[in-house]
Coordinates of N, CA, C and O in Angstrom, one line a residue:
X1 N 15.9 10.7 16.8 CA 14.8 11.3 17.5 C 13.5 11.9 16.7 O 13.8 12.3 15.6
X2 N 12.6 11.7 17.3 CA 11.3 12.1 16.5 C 11.1 13.7 16.3 O 11.5 14.3 17.2
X3 N 10.7 13.9 15.2 CA 10.4 15.4 14.8 C 11.6 16.2 14.3 O 11.5 17.3 13.9
X4 N 12.8 15.5 14.3 CA 14.2 16.1 13.8 C 14.2 15.6 12.3 O 13.7 14.8 11.7
X5 N 14.7 17.0 11.3 CA 14.8 16.6 10.1 C 16.1 16.0 9.8 O 17.1 16.3 10.6
X6 N 16.2 15.1 8.6 CA 17.4 14.6 8.3 C 18.0 15.6 7.3 O 17.5 15.9 6.3
X7 N 19.1 16.3 7.9 CA 19.8 17.3 7.2 C 20.8 16.8 6.0 O 21.7 17.8 5.5
X8 N 21.0 15.8 5.9 CA 21.6 15.1 4.8 C 21.1 14.2 3.6 O 19.8 13.6 4.1
X9 N 21.7 13.9 2.8 CA 21.2 12.9 1.7 C 20.3 13.3 1.0 O 19.6 14.3 0.6
X10 N 19.3 12.4 0.4 CA 18.2 12.5 -0.7 C 17.1 13.5 -0.1 O 16.5 14.0 -0.6
X11 N 16.7 13.2 1.4 CA 15.8 13.8 2.0 C 15.9 15.4 1.9 O 15.0 16.2 1.4
X12 N 17.0 15.7 2.1 CA 17.4 17.3 2.3 C 17.5 17.7 0.7 O 16.7 18.9 0.6
X13 N 17.9 17.2 -0.3 CA 17.8 17.3 -1.4 C 16.5 17.7 -1.9 O 15.8 18.7 -2.7
X14 N 15.4 16.8 -1.6 CA 14.0 16.8 -2.0 C 13.3 18.0 -1.3 O 12.9 18.6 -1.9
X15 N 13.6 18.3 0.2 CA 13.2 19.4 0.6 C 13.6 20.8 0.0 O 12.7 21.7 -0.1
X16 N 15.0 20.9 -0.3 CA 15.3 22.2 -1.3 C 14.5 22.1 -2.3 O 14.4 23.4 -2.7
X17 N 14.4 21.0 -3.0 CA 13.6 21.2 -4.3 C 12.3 21.7 -4.1 O 11.9 22.4 -4.8
X18 N 11.7 21.1 -3.1 CA 10.2 21.5 -2.7 C 10.2 23.1 -2.4 O 9.3 23.8 -2.8
X19 N 11.1 23.4 -1.6 CA 11.2 25.0 -1.3 C 11.2 25.8 -2.4 O 10.7 26.6 -2.6
X20 N 12.3 25.4 -3.1 CA 12.7 26.2 -4.5 C 11.2 26.1 -5.2 O 10.9 27.3 -5.6
X21 N 10.7 25.1 -5.6 CA 9.6 25.3 -6.5 C 8.3 25.8 -5.8 O 7.5 26.8 -6.4
X22 N 8.2 25.9 -4.0 CA 6.9 26.7 -3.6 C 7.3 28.2 -3.8 O 6.4 28.9 -3.9
X23 N 8.6 28.7 -3.8 CA 8.9 30.0 -3.9 C 9.2 30.6 -5.4 O 9.8 31.7 -5.4
X24 N 9.2 29.5 -6.2 CA 9.4 30.0 -7.8 C 10.8 30.3 -8.1 O 11.3 30.8 -8.9
X25 N 11.7 29.4 -7.5 CA 13.3 29.5 -7.7 C 13.6 28.3 -8.5 O 12.7 27.3 -8.2
X26 N 14.8 28.3 -8.8 CA 15.2 27.3 -9.4 C 16.9 26.9 -9.0 O 17.3 27.8 -8.5
X27 N 17.4 25.8 -9.3 CA 18.8 25.6 -8.5 C 19.9 26.2 -9.5 O 19.6 26.7 -10.5
X28 N 20.9 26.7 -8.8 CA 21.9 27.3 -9.3 C 22.7 26.5 -10.2 O 22.9 25.3 -9.7
X29 N 23.3 26.8 -11.3 CA 24.1 25.9 -12.1 C 25.3 26.7 -12.3 O 25.6 27.6 -12.3
X30 N 26.1 25.6 -13.1 CA 27.5 26.4 -13.4 C 27.3 27.5 -14.4 O 28.2 28.3 -14.3
X31 N 26.4 27.4 -15.5 CA 26.1 28.5 -16.2 C 25.9 30.0 -15.6 O 26.3 30.8 -16.0
X32 N 25.2 29.6 -14.3 CA 24.7 30.7 -13.6 C 26.0 31.5 -12.8 O 26.2 32.7 -12.8
X33 N 26.8 30.5 -12.4 CA 28.1 31.3 -11.9 C 29.0 31.8 -12.7 O 29.5 32.8 -12.5
X34 N 29.0 31.3 -14.0 CA 29.8 31.9 -14.9 C 29.1 33.4 -15.3 O 29.8 34.2 -15.7
X35 N 27.7 33.3 -15.5 CA 27.0 34.8 -15.6 C 27.4 35.7 -14.5 O 27.6 36.8 -14.8
X36 N 27.3 35.2 -13.2 CA 27.4 36.1 -12.2 C 28.7 36.6 -12.2 O 29.1 37.7 -11.9
X37 N 29.8 35.8 -12.6 CA 31.4 35.9 -12.4 C 31.4 37.3 -13.6 O 32.1 38.1 -13.2
X38 N 30.9 37.2 -14.7 CA 30.9 37.8 -16.0 C 30.2 39.4 -15.4 O 30.8 40.3 -15.7
X39 N 29.0 39.3 -14.8 CA 28.6 40.3 -14.3 C 29.1 41.1 -13.4 O 29.4 42.3 -13.3
X40 N 29.6 40.5 -12.2 CA 30.4 41.2 -11.3 C 31.7 41.9 -11.8 O 32.0 42.8 -11.8
X41 N 32.3 41.2 -12.7 CA 33.6 41.8 -13.3 C 33.5 43.0 -14.2 O 34.1 44.0 -14.1
X42 N 32.2 43.0 -14.9 CA 32.0 43.9 -15.7 C 31.0 45.4 -15.2 O 31.5 46.4 -15.4
X43 N 30.3 44.7 -13.9 CA 29.5 46.0 -13.7 C 29.9 46.4 -12.3 O 29.8 47.6 -12.1
X44 N 30.3 45.4 -11.6 CA 30.5 46.0 -10.0 C 32.0 46.1 -9.5 O 32.4 47.0 -8.8
X45 N 32.8 45.3 -9.9 CA 34.1 45.5 -9.6 C 34.9 46.9 -10.0 O 35.5 47.2 -9.1
X46 N 34.5 47.4 -11.0 CA 35.0 48.8 -11.3 C 34.4 50.0 -10.4 O 35.1 51.0 -10.3
X47 N 33.6 49.7 -9.6 CA 33.0 50.7 -9.0 C 32.6 50.2 -7.2 O 32.4 51.0 -6.7
X48 N 33.0 49.0 -7.0 CA 32.8 48.6 -5.8 C 34.1 47.6 -5.4 O 34.5 47.1 -5.7
X49 N 34.6 48.2 -4.1 CA 35.8 47.6 -3.3 C 35.6 46.8 -2.2 O 36.4 45.7 -2.1
X50 N 34.5 46.9 -1.8 CA 34.0 45.9 -0.7 C 33.7 44.4 -1.1 O 32.7 44.3 -1.9
X51 N 34.2 43.4 -0.4 CA 33.8 42.0 -0.9 C 32.8 41.7 -0.3 O 31.9 41.0 -0.8
X52 N 32.3 42.4 0.7 CA 31.1 42.0 1.6 C 30.0 42.6 0.8 O 29.1 41.7 0.6
X53 N 30.2 43.7 0.3 CA 28.9 44.3 -0.6 C 28.9 43.4 -1.8 O 27.8 43.5 -2.4
X54 N 30.2 43.1 -2.5 CA 29.9 42.3 -3.8 C 29.5 41.1 -3.5 O 28.6 40.5 -4.3
X55 N 29.7 40.4 -2.2 CA 29.0 39.2 -1.9 C 27.3 39.3 -1.8 O 26.6 38.4 -2.3
X56 N 26.9 40.4 -1.1 CA 25.7 40.6 -0.9 C 24.8 41.2 -2.3 O 23.8 40.6 -2.4
X57 N 25.7 41.7 -3.1 CA 25.0 42.1 -4.5 C 25.0 40.6 -5.2 O 24.0 40.5 -6.1
X58 N 25.7 39.7 -5.2 CA 25.9 38.3 -5.6 C 24.3 37.6 -5.2 O 23.6 37.0 -6.1
X59 N 24.2 37.7 -4.0 CA 22.9 36.8 -3.4 C 21.7 37.7 -3.9 O 20.7 37.2 -4.2
X60 N 21.7 39.2 -3.8 CA 20.5 40.0 -4.3 C 20.2 39.6 -5.9 O 19.1 39.4 -6.2
X61 N 21.4 39.5 -6.8 CA 21.1 39.1 -8.1 C 20.3 37.7 -8.5 O 19.6 37.5 -9.2
X62 N 21.0 36.8 -7.4 CA 20.4 35.5 -7.4 C 18.9 35.5 -7.3 O 18.0 35.1 -8.0
X63 N 18.7 36.3 -6.3 CA 17.3 36.3 -5.7 C 16.5 37.1 -6.8 O 15.1 36.7 -6.9
X64 N 16.9 37.9 -7.4 CA 16.2 38.8 -8.2 C 16.1 38.0 -9.7 O 14.9 37.9 -10.1
X65 N 16.9 36.8 -10.0 CA 16.8 36.2 -11.2 C 16.0 34.9 -10.9 O 16.1 33.6 -11.6
X66 N 15.6 34.9 -9.6 CA 14.9 33.8 -8.8 C 15.7 32.3 -9.1 O 15.3 31.2 -9.3
X67 N 17.0 32.4 -8.6 CA 18.0 31.4 -8.6 C 18.2 31.2 -7.1 O 18.5 32.1 -6.4
X68 N 18.2 29.8 -6.9 CA 18.8 29.9 -5.3 C 20.3 30.2 -5.1 O 21.1 29.9 -6.0
X69 N 20.3 31.2 -4.2 CA 21.7 31.7 -4.0 C 22.7 30.6 -3.4 O 22.2 29.9 -2.7
X70 N 24.0 30.5 -3.9 CA 24.9 29.7 -3.3 C 25.1 30.1 -1.8 O 24.7 31.2 -1.6
X71 N 25.9 29.3 -1.1 CA 26.1 29.5 0.6 C 27.2 30.6 0.5 O 27.6 30.8 -0.5
X72 N 27.4 31.0 1.7 CA 28.6 31.9 1.9 C 29.8 31.6 1.4 O 30.5 32.4 0.8
X73 N 30.1 30.2 1.6 CA 31.4 29.9 1.2 C 31.7 29.9 -0.3 O 32.8 30.4 -0.9
X74 N 30.7 29.3 -1.2 CA 31.0 29.6 -2.5 C 30.7 31.1 -2.9 O 31.5 31.4 -3.9
X75 N 29.8 31.8 -2.5 CA 29.9 33.2 -3.0 C 31.0 33.7 -2.4 O 31.6 34.6 -3.3
X76 N 31.8 33.7 -1.4 CA 33.1 34.1 -1.1 C 34.3 33.8 -1.9 O 35.0 34.6 -2.5
X77 N 34.0 32.5 -2.4 CA 35.3 32.2 -3.4 C 35.0 32.6 -4.7 O 35.8 33.2 -5.4
X78 N 33.7 32.7 -5.2 CA 33.2 33.6 -6.4 C 33.8 35.2 -6.4 O 34.5 35.5 -7.3
X79 N 33.3 35.6 -5.3 CA 33.8 37.1 -5.4 C 35.2 37.2 -5.2 O 36.0 37.9 -6.0
X80 N 36.0 36.3 -4.6 CA 37.5 36.4 -4.2 C 38.1 36.4 -5.8 O 39.0 37.0 -6.1
X81 N 37.8 35.2 -6.5 CA 38.3 34.8 -7.9 C 38.0 36.1 -8.8 O 38.9 36.5 -9.6
X82 N 36.7 36.6 -9.2 CA 36.5 37.3 -9.8 C 37.1 39.0 -9.6 O 37.6 39.5 -10.2
X83 N 37.4 39.3 -8.3 CA 38.3 40.4 -7.7 C 39.5 40.3 -8.1 O 40.3 41.0 -8.4
X84 N 40.2 39.4 -7.6 CA 41.5 38.9 -8.2 C 41.7 39.0 -9.8 O 42.7 39.5 -10.1
X85 N 40.9 38.3 -10.6 CA 41.1 38.5 -12.0 C 40.8 40.0 -12.5 O 41.6 40.4 -13.3
X86 N 39.8 40.5 -11.8 CA 39.7 42.1 -12.3 C 40.8 42.9 -11.8 O 41.5 43.7 -12.8
X87 N 41.4 42.7 -10.6 CA 42.7 43.4 -10.4 C 43.9 43.4 -11.2 O 44.5 44.1 -11.9
X88 N 44.0 42.1 -11.5 CA 45.3 41.6 -12.6 C 45.0 42.1 -13.8 O 46.0 42.9 -14.5
X89 N 43.9 42.2 -14.4 CA 43.3 42.7 -15.7 C 43.5 44.3 -15.6 O 44.0 45.0 -16.6
X90 N 43.1 45.0 -14.7 CA 43.1 46.4 -14.6 C 44.8 46.7 -14.5 O 45.1 47.7 -15.1
X91 N 45.6 46.0 -13.7 CA 47.0 46.2 -13.7 C 47.7 46.2 -15.0 O 48.5 47.2 -15.5
X92 N 47.4 45.2 -15.5 CA 47.8 45.1 -17.1 C 47.7 46.0 -17.9 O 48.4 46.6 -18.6
X93 N 46.1 46.4 -18.0 CA 45.9 47.5 -18.9 C 46.5 48.8 -18.5 O 46.6 49.6 -19.4
X94 N 46.3 49.1 -17.1 CA 47.0 50.4 -16.7 C 48.7 50.6 -17.3 O 49.2 51.4 -17.6
X95 N 49.3 49.5 -16.9 CA 50.7 49.5 -17.5 C 50.8 49.3 -19.0 O 51.7 49.8 -19.4
X96 N 49.9 48.9 -19.6 CA 49.9 49.0 -21.1 C 49.5 50.3 -21.5 O 50.1 51.0 -22.7
X97 N 49.1 51.1 -20.8 CA 48.3 52.7 -21.3 C 49.3 53.7 -21.2 O 49.7 54.3 -21.8
X98 N 50.5 53.1 -20.0 CA 51.4 54.4 -19.9 C 52.6 53.9 -20.7 O 52.9 52.9 -21.1
X99 N 53.4 55.1 -20.9 CA 54.4 55.0 -22.0 C 55.4 54.2 -21.4 O 55.7 53.9 -20.2
X100 N 56.4 53.7 -22.1 CA 57.6 52.8 -21.9 C 58.5 53.7 -21.0 O 58.8 53.0 -19.9
X101 N 58.8 54.8 -21.3 CA 59.6 56.0 -20.6 C 59.1 56.0 -19.1 O 59.8 55.8 -18.0
X102 N 57.7 56.1 -19.0 CA 57.1 56.2 -17.5 C 57.3 54.8 -16.8 O 57.6 54.8 -15.5
X103 N 57.0 54.0 -17.2 CA 57.2 52.4 -17.0 C 58.6 52.4 -16.4 O 58.8 52.0 -15.2
X104 N 59.6 52.8 -17.2 CA 61.0 52.6 -16.6 C 61.3 53.4 -15.6 O 61.9 53.2 -14.5
X105 N 60.6 54.6 -15.5 CA 60.8 55.5 -14.4 C 60.2 54.9 -13.0 O 60.9 54.9 -11.9
X106 N 59.0 54.5 -13.1 CA 58.3 53.9 -12.0 C 59.3 52.7 -11.6 O 59.2 52.5 -10.4
X107 N 59.5 51.8 -12.7 CA 60.3 50.6 -12.0 C 61.6 51.0 -11.2 O 61.8 50.4 -10.2
X108 N 62.3 52.0 -11.7 CA 63.5 52.5 -11.0 C 63.2 53.1 -9.5 O 63.8 52.9 -8.5
X109 N 62.0 53.9 -9.6 CA 61.5 54.2 -8.2 C 61.1 53.4 -7.5 O 61.5 53.3 -6.2
X110 N 60.6 52.2 -7.8 CA 60.0 51.1 -7.0 C 61.3 50.2 -6.5 O 61.6 50.1 -5.4
X111 N 62.5 50.0 -7.5 CA 63.6 49.4 -7.4 C 64.4 50.1 -6.0 O 65.0 49.7 -5.0
X112 N 64.5 51.5 -6.4 CA 65.1 52.6 -5.3 C 64.6 52.3 -3.9 O 65.3 52.3 -3.0
X113 N 63.1 52.1 -3.9 CA 62.5 52.2 -2.6 C 62.6 51.1 -1.9 O 62.8 51.2 -0.7
X114 N 62.9 49.7 -2.7 CA 63.0 48.6 -2.2 C 64.3 48.4 -1.4 O 64.7 48.2 -0.4
X115 N 65.4 49.3 -2.1 CA 66.8 49.2 -1.4 C 66.8 50.1 -0.4 O 67.5 49.8 0.6
X116 N 66.0 51.2 -0.4 CA 66.1 52.0 0.7 C 65.3 51.3 2.1 O 65.8 51.6 3.2
X117 N 64.2 50.5 1.6 CA 63.8 49.9 2.8 C 64.4 48.7 3.5 O 64.5 48.4 4.6
X118 N 65.3 48.0 2.5 CA 66.1 47.0 3.0 C 67.1 47.5 3.5 O 68.1 46.4 4.2
X119 N 67.8 48.5 3.2 CA 69.2 48.8 3.8 C 69.3 49.9 4.8 O 70.1 50.1 5.5

């Protein structure tokens, strides 16, 4: 059909490149993704619980850095991975911080609760 854009292939890549250049942006790289992940883990995960707000912050940071933001799917996956890794590190560091005696009592408490719920 006349007047329709080809949304696939080389033409789309060329259009995206032209748009980035017109607005002073550059393509997102793997290094950018790694830097965003580190930034999220260090700066935002300790203070923000909402994955939606974390995703919005990623897009805003990309725009601030003049980098083409990833689409919603890749942003969601990035946020999900960073949050999961942050929570695992947080739990490990919390467990390491408390004494062995307290850990044992907590484990006994959880084990007792499991028995109560299942029985």
